[in-house]
mmCIF file of C-alpha atoms in Angstrom:
data_model
loop_
_atom_site.group_PDB
_atom_site.id
_atom_site.type_symbol
_atom_site.label_atom_id
_atom_site.label_comp_id
_atom_site.label_asym_id
_atom_site.label_seq_id
_atom_site.Cartn_x
_atom_site.Cartn_y
_atom_site.Cartn_z
ATOM 1 C CA UNK A 1 -3.714 24.904 0.248
ATOM 2 C CA UNK A 2 -2.986 26.830 -2.964
ATOM 3 C CA UNK A 3 -6.099 28.946 -2.389
ATOM 4 C CA UNK A 4 -4.968 29.922 1.099
ATOM 5 C CA UNK A 5 -1.492 30.794 -0.115
ATOM 6 C CA UNK A 6 -2.684 32.977 -2.997
ATOM 7 C CA UNK A 7 -5.315 35.044 -1.170
ATOM 8 C CA UNK A 8 -3.764 38.284 0.008
ATOM 9 C CA UNK A 9 -6.411 39.351 2.521
ATOM 10 C CA UNK A 10 -6.632 35.994 4.243
ATOM 11 C CA UNK A 11 -10.297 36.327 5.190
ATOM 12 C CA UNK A 12 -11.380 32.756 4.454
ATOM 13 C CA UNK A 13 -10.517 29.860 6.739
ATOM 14 C CA UNK A 14 -9.695 26.447 5.302
ATOM 15 C CA UNK A 15 -13.131 25.115 6.378
ATOM 16 C CA UNK A 16 -15.072 27.924 4.688
ATOM 17 C CA UNK A 17 -12.857 27.728 1.630
ATOM 18 C CA UNK A 18 -13.452 23.968 1.314
ATOM 19 C CA UNK A 19 -17.215 24.362 1.722
ATOM 20 C CA UNK A 20 -17.288 27.154 -0.873
ATOM 21 C CA UNK A 21 -15.411 24.991 -3.384
ATOM 22 C CA UNK A 22 -17.763 22.024 -2.845
ATOM 23 C CA UNK A 23 -20.840 24.250 -3.046
ATOM 24 C CA UNK A 24 -19.779 25.995 -6.233
ATOM 25 C CA UNK A 25 -17.846 23.286 -8.086
ATOM 26 C CA UNK A 26 -18.702 19.957 -6.466
ATOM 27 C CA UNK A 27 -16.607 17.440 -4.528
ATOM 28 C CA UNK A 28 -14.477 16.501 -7.542
ATOM 29 C CA UNK A 29 -13.178 20.071 -7.684
ATOM 30 C CA UNK A 30 -11.120 19.252 -4.582
ATOM 31 C CA UNK A 31 -9.073 16.929 -6.800
ATOM 32 C CA UNK A 32 -8.215 19.494 -9.481
ATOM 33 C CA UNK A 33 -4.576 19.100 -10.438
ATOM 34 C CA UNK A 34 -4.357 15.449 -9.381
ATOM 35 C CA UNK A 35 -2.680 14.367 -12.623
ATOM 36 C CA UNK A 36 -0.163 17.215 -12.358
ATOM 37 C CA UNK A 37 0.491 16.354 -8.717
ATOM 38 C CA UNK A 38 1.225 12.735 -9.652
ATOM 39 C CA UNK A 39 3.459 13.896 -12.513
ATOM 40 C CA UNK A 40 5.305 16.156 -10.103
ATOM 41 C CA UNK A 41 5.905 13.327 -7.658
ATOM 42 C CA UNK A 42 7.170 11.046 -10.432
ATOM 43 C CA UNK A 43 9.764 13.625 -11.448
ATOM 44 C CA UNK A 44 10.552 15.503 -8.233
ATOM 45 C CA UNK A 45 10.418 12.826 -5.543
ATOM 46 C CA UNK A 46 12.012 9.989 -7.477
ATOM 47 C CA UNK A 47 14.941 12.234 -8.457
ATOM 48 C CA UNK A 48 15.722 13.483 -4.948
ATOM 49 C CA UNK A 49 15.195 10.133 -3.211
ATOM 50 C CA UNK A 50 17.269 8.330 -5.822
ATOM 51 C CA UNK A 51 20.198 10.761 -5.672
ATOM 52 C CA UNK A 52 20.174 10.818 -1.859
ATOM 53 C CA UNK A 53 20.151 7.022 -1.522
ATOM 54 C CA UNK A 54 22.914 6.586 -4.109
ATOM 55 C CA UNK A 55 24.994 9.257 -2.353
ATOM 56 C CA UNK A 56 24.530 7.509 1.003
ATOM 57 C CA UNK A 57 25.630 4.183 -0.425
ATOM 58 C CA UNK A 58 28.659 5.842 -2.015
ATOM 59 C CA UNK A 59 29.733 7.643 1.171
ATOM 60 C CA UNK A 60 28.952 4.704 3.444
ATOM 61 C CA UNK A 61 29.005 1.446 1.440
ATOM 62 C CA UNK A 62 29.211 -0.736 4.553
ATOM 63 C CA UNK A 63 26.502 1.141 6.464
ATOM 64 C CA UNK A 64 28.664 2.987 9.016
ATOM 65 C CA UNK A 65 27.155 6.168 10.559
ATOM 66 C CA UNK A 66 27.304 9.304 8.429
ATOM 67 C CA UNK A 67 27.894 12.725 10.077
ATOM 68 C CA UNK A 68 24.803 14.927 10.098
ATOM 69 C CA UNK A 69 26.434 17.718 8.092
ATOM 70 C CA UNK A 70 27.270 15.199 5.373
ATOM 71 C CA UNK A 71 23.619 14.124 5.321
ATOM 72 C CA UNK A 72 22.555 17.748 4.962
ATOM 73 C CA UNK A 73 24.968 18.268 2.047
ATOM 74 C CA UNK A 74 23.729 15.131 0.237
ATOM 75 C CA UNK A 75 20.086 16.036 0.853
ATOM 76 C CA UNK A 76 20.683 19.589 -0.409
ATOM 77 C CA UNK A 77 22.202 18.343 -3.662
ATOM 78 C CA UNK A 78 19.417 15.797 -4.161
ATOM 79 C CA UNK A 79 16.740 18.358 -3.376
ATOM 80 C CA UNK A 80 18.153 20.935 -5.782
ATOM 81 C CA UNK A 81 18.154 18.427 -8.639
ATOM 82 C CA UNK A 82 14.668 17.163 -7.831
ATOM 83 C CA UNK A 83 13.237 20.661 -7.416
ATOM 84 C CA UNK A 84 14.493 21.833 -10.795
ATOM 85 C CA UNK A 85 13.335 18.703 -12.617
ATOM 86 C CA UNK A 86 9.894 18.871 -11.011
ATOM 87 C CA UNK A 87 9.241 22.595 -11.611
ATOM 88 C CA UNK A 88 7.192 22.307 -14.855
ATOM 89 C CA UNK A 89 4.742 19.782 -13.400
ATOM 90 C CA UNK A 90 4.631 21.749 -10.149
ATOM 91 C CA UNK A 91 3.746 24.952 -11.984
ATOM 92 C CA UNK A 92 0.919 23.249 -13.900
ATOM 93 C CA UNK A 93 -0.307 21.712 -10.649
ATOM 94 C CA UNK A 94 -0.514 25.144 -8.988
ATOM 95 C CA UNK A 95 -2.420 26.590 -11.941
ATOM 96 C CA UNK A 96 -4.895 23.710 -12.118
ATOM 97 C CA UNK A 97 -5.665 23.944 -8.414
ATOM 98 C CA UNK A 98 -6.093 27.720 -8.560
ATOM 99 C CA UNK A 99 -8.348 27.645 -11.634
ATOM 100 C CA UNK A 100 -11.593 27.062 -9.739
ATOM 101 C CA UNK A 101 -11.368 30.338 -7.835
ATOM 102 C CA UNK A 102 -10.968 32.394 -11.022
ATOM 103 C CA UNK A 103 -13.827 33.817 -13.136
ATOM 104 C CA UNK A 104 -14.876 31.466 -15.945
ATOM 105 C CA UNK A 105 -13.365 33.675 -18.665
ATOM 106 C CA UNK A 106 -9.954 33.756 -16.935
ATOM 107 C CA UNK A 107 -9.558 30.023 -16.300
ATOM 108 C CA UNK A 108 -6.870 28.125 -18.155
ATOM 109 C CA UNK A 109 -8.887 24.864 -18.150
ATOM 110 C CA UNK A 110 -6.018 22.434 -18.609
ATOM 111 C CA UNK A 111 -7.458 18.967 -19.283
ATOM 112 C CA UNK A 112 -4.615 17.184 -17.494
ATOM 113 C CA UNK A 113 -0.935 17.578 -16.674
ATOM 114 C CA UNK A 114 0.398 16.865 -20.174
ATOM 115 C CA UNK A 115 -2.159 19.192 -21.757
ATOM 116 C CA UNK A 116 -1.001 21.904 -19.347
ATOM 117 C CA UNK A 117 2.685 21.343 -20.118
ATOM 118 C CA UNK A 118 2.085 21.424 -23.882
ATOM 119 C CA UNK A 119 -0.103 24.538 -23.728
ATOM 120 C CA UNK A 120 2.353 26.456 -21.552
ATOM 121 C CA UNK A 121 5.151 25.556 -23.976
ATOM 122 C CA UNK A 122 3.134 26.640 -27.037
ATOM 123 C CA UNK A 123 1.460 29.721 -25.576
ATOM 124 C CA UNK A 124 4.131 31.100 -23.241
ATOM 125 C CA UNK A 125 7.399 29.500 -24.259
ATOM 126 C CA UNK A 126 9.741 26.989 -22.695
ATOM 127 C CA UNK A 127 11.107 29.477 -20.143
ATOM 128 C CA UNK A 128 7.648 29.844 -18.606
ATOM 129 C CA UNK A 129 7.667 26.108 -17.790
ATOM 130 C CA UNK A 130 10.331 26.954 -15.229
ATOM 131 C CA UNK A 131 8.545 29.930 -13.690
ATOM 132 C CA UNK A 132 9.303 29.883 -9.974
ATOM 133 C CA UNK A 133 12.214 27.472 -10.459
ATOM 134 C CA UNK A 134 14.434 29.354 -8.011
ATOM 135 C CA UNK A 135 11.904 29.197 -5.171
ATOM 136 C CA UNK A 136 10.864 25.655 -6.106
ATOM 137 C CA UNK A 137 14.487 24.500 -6.043
ATOM 138 C CA UNK A 138 15.210 26.279 -2.756
ATOM 139 C CA UNK A 139 12.063 24.775 -1.256
ATOM 140 C CA UNK A 140 13.060 21.318 -2.511
ATOM 141 C CA UNK A 141 16.470 21.674 -0.827
ATOM 142 C CA UNK A 142 14.837 22.468 2.526
ATOM 143 C CA UNK A 143 12.190 19.790 2.013
ATOM 144 C CA UNK A 144 14.790 17.117 1.322
ATOM 145 C CA UNK A 145 16.943 18.207 4.252
ATOM 146 C CA UNK A 146 13.900 18.189 6.529
ATOM 147 C CA UNK A 147 12.587 14.837 5.324
ATOM 148 C CA UNK A 148 15.607 12.692 4.474
ATOM 149 C CA UNK A 149 18.486 13.936 6.608
ATOM 150 C CA UNK A 150 16.315 14.561 9.687
ATOM 151 C CA UNK A 151 14.617 11.176 9.281
ATOM 152 C CA UNK A 152 17.954 9.390 9.303
ATOM 153 C CA UNK A 153 19.224 11.522 12.200
ATOM 154 C CA UNK A 154 16.124 11.064 14.381
ATOM 155 C CA UNK A 155 16.048 7.348 13.648
ATOM 156 C CA UNK A 156 19.728 7.028 14.588
ATOM 157 C CA UNK A 157 19.100 8.985 17.818
ATOM 158 C CA UNK A 158 16.141 6.782 18.814
ATOM 159 C CA UNK A 159 18.065 3.577 18.153
ATOM 160 C CA UNK A 160 21.035 4.884 20.171
ATOM 161 C CA UNK A 161 18.847 5.288 23.274
ATOM 162 C CA UNK A 162 18.388 1.515 23.470
ATOM 163 C CA UNK A 163 14.653 2.012 24.041
ATOM 164 C CA UNK A 164 13.753 1.613 20.385
ATOM 165 C CA UNK A 165 14.423 -1.000 17.741
ATOM 166 C CA UNK A 166 14.531 -0.855 13.954
ATOM 167 C CA UNK A 167 10.805 -1.483 13.544
ATOM 168 C CA UNK A 168 7.669 0.345 12.274
ATOM 169 C CA UNK A 169 7.249 2.209 15.586
ATOM 170 C CA UNK A 170 10.661 3.839 15.217
ATOM 171 C CA UNK A 171 10.027 4.478 11.544
ATOM 172 C CA UNK A 172 6.703 6.158 12.381
ATOM 173 C CA UNK A 173 8.153 8.466 15.054
ATOM 174 C CA UNK A 174 11.158 9.384 12.910
ATOM 175 C CA UNK A 175 9.082 10.116 9.809
ATOM 176 C CA UNK A 176 6.444 12.111 11.718
ATOM 177 C CA UNK A 177 9.180 14.297 13.205
ATOM 178 C CA UNK A 178 10.796 14.684 9.789
ATOM 179 C CA UNK A 179 7.434 15.705 8.298
ATOM 180 C CA UNK A 180 6.958 18.424 10.939
ATOM 181 C CA UNK A 181 10.492 19.760 10.432
ATOM 182 C CA UNK A 182 10.116 19.750 6.644
ATOM 183 C CA UNK A 183 6.783 21.595 6.773
ATOM 184 C CA UNK A 184 8.201 24.294 9.043
ATOM 185 C CA UNK A 185 11.330 24.772 6.945
ATOM 186 C CA UNK A 186 9.564 24.936 3.597
ATOM 187 C CA UNK A 187 6.319 26.799 4.239
ATOM 188 C CA UNK A 188 7.653 30.357 3.603
ATOM 189 C CA UNK A 189 9.246 29.308 0.312
ATOM 190 C CA UNK A 190 6.162 27.252 -0.558
ATOM 191 C CA UNK A 191 3.999 30.371 -0.261
ATOM 192 C CA UNK A 192 6.405 32.386 -2.446
ATOM 193 C CA UNK A 193 6.693 29.555 -4.967
ATOM 194 C CA UNK A 194 2.912 29.195 -5.268
ATOM 195 C CA UNK A 195 2.400 32.929 -5.765
ATOM 196 C CA UNK A 196 5.220 33.136 -8.306
ATOM 197 C CA UNK A 197 3.913 30.226 -10.383
ATOM 198 C CA UNK A 198 0.335 31.502 -10.327
ATOM 199 C CA UNK A 199 1.241 35.122 -11.118
ATOM 200 C CA UNK A 200 0.489 36.724 -14.462
ATOM 201 C CA UNK A 201 3.564 37.556 -16.591
ATOM 202 C CA UNK A 202 5.068 40.780 -15.241
ATOM 203 C CA UNK A 203 2.885 40.905 -12.128
ATOM 204 C CA UNK A 204 5.970 40.841 -9.890
ATOM 205 C CA UNK A 205 9.171 42.649 -10.841
ATOM 206 C CA UNK A 206 11.331 40.105 -9.065
ATOM 207 C CA UNK A 207 11.708 37.972 -5.978
ATOM 208 C CA UNK A 208 12.142 40.953 -3.655
ATOM 209 C CA UNK A 209 8.889 42.492 -4.936
ATOM 210 C CA UNK A 210 7.114 39.189 -4.258
ATOM 211 C CA UNK A 211 8.604 38.979 -0.755
ATOM 212 C CA UNK A 212 7.649 42.553 0.174
ATOM 213 C CA UNK A 213 4.136 42.082 -1.234
ATOM 214 C CA UNK A 214 3.632 38.956 0.886
ATOM 215 C CA UNK A 215 5.243 40.633 3.915
ATOM 216 C CA UNK A 216 2.364 43.148 4.023
ATOM 217 C CA UNK A 217 0.412 40.373 5.767
ATOM 218 C CA UNK A 218 2.996 40.177 8.552
ATOM 219 C CA UNK A 219 5.265 37.236 9.479
ATOM 220 C CA UNK A 220 2.354 34.785 9.464
ATOM 221 C CA UNK A 221 1.718 35.661 5.832
ATOM 222 C CA UNK A 222 4.653 33.413 4.935
ATOM 223 C CA UNK A 223 3.000 30.510 6.767
ATOM 224 C CA UNK A 224 -0.369 30.656 5.055
ATOM 225 C CA UNK A 225 -1.757 27.159 4.673
ATOM 226 C CA UNK A 226 0.570 25.636 7.295
ATOM 227 C CA UNK A 227 -2.078 23.326 8.775
ATOM 228 C CA UNK A 228 -3.233 21.808 5.460
ATOM 229 C CA UNK A 229 0.421 21.618 4.411
ATOM 230 C CA UNK A 230 1.256 19.466 7.432
ATOM 231 C CA UNK A 231 -1.953 17.449 7.070
ATOM 232 C CA UNK A 232 -0.756 16.621 3.561
ATOM 233 C CA UNK A 233 2.973 16.284 4.177
ATOM 234 C CA UNK A 234 2.860 14.516 7.566
ATOM 235 C CA UNK A 235 0.997 11.362 6.441
ATOM 236 C CA UNK A 236 2.819 11.465 3.096
ATOM 237 C CA UNK A 237 6.203 11.409 4.854
ATOM 238 C CA UNK A 238 5.134 8.689 7.299
ATOM 239 C CA UNK A 239 3.789 6.387 4.573
ATOM 240 C CA UNK A 240 6.776 7.045 2.306
ATOM 241 C CA UNK A 241 9.362 6.012 4.892
ATOM 242 C CA UNK A 242 7.377 3.087 6.290
ATOM 243 C CA UNK A 243 7.041 1.651 2.774
ATOM 244 C CA UNK A 244 10.679 2.489 2.004
ATOM 245 C CA UNK A 245 11.887 0.660 5.110
ATOM 246 C CA UNK A 246 9.791 -2.373 4.197
ATOM 247 C CA UNK A 247 11.247 -2.360 0.698
ATOM 248 C CA UNK A 248 14.754 -2.152 2.173
ATOM 249 C CA UNK A 249 14.024 -5.048 4.517
ATOM 250 C CA UNK A 250 12.420 -7.339 1.961
ATOM 251 C CA UNK A 251 14.046 -6.315 -1.331
ATOM 252 C CA UNK A 252 17.237 -4.537 -0.306
ATOM 253 C CA UNK A 253 20.783 -5.517 -1.213
ATOM 254 C CA UNK A 254 22.011 -8.425 0.855
ATOM 255 C CA UNK A 255 25.424 -7.880 2.376
ATOM 256 C CA UNK A 256 27.838 -10.724 1.584
ATOM 257 C CA UNK A 257 28.619 -13.121 4.382
ATOM 258 C CA UNK A 258 32.381 -12.960 4.920
ATOM 259 C CA UNK A 259 32.465 -15.869 7.370
#
């Protein structure tokens, strides 16, 4: 997905790009940046999910319905915190994935996520660890709104129809819808974030320069990599919420019996 988002001409399809990577680098090259991706999830996702769930329990301790605009506000706050915290690992992840399309003498060759974080700190300074933080944080806000608040809202709507029950089927439909909404909301910022993090120092004069450069491709330029983004985010969202609901059911807080 990073390769699609960073190519300006857009001449290679995802199939041809994948085959080229396997042919030139081998199958394992498809997993470049795995350690950084896991590090990102441990910082970014745990922060936003944790803040959102705590906020929900604070606003609605007895489980009464929460207005949608309140859900959006809580998800926005959680996403902003998670996006900022996860920016360093996200930046290293982008660089590691993009390395294989660069000439050998231009590759950064980070061994793993922690090696990347340490080298960026030593070679470029601590501020560079947060390159693209503004777009990453904005994207995280939209991602969290799309995933968490829309999941809860769609689930509540399905249960209100009387045709669905609080079971894996409802969880699957709600999470799949939330994954589609989140992908659509975040893809433009995801493209800008990826290009910003992968750019050389001084390549773009600011966010507006980056936006106008990407806009040369037309409106669809901001949705580069949409299909692989959904292929990644859709199943990820579904599995996340199905497991989360099972954890709530089997290990959640038991409400006291007042009778």
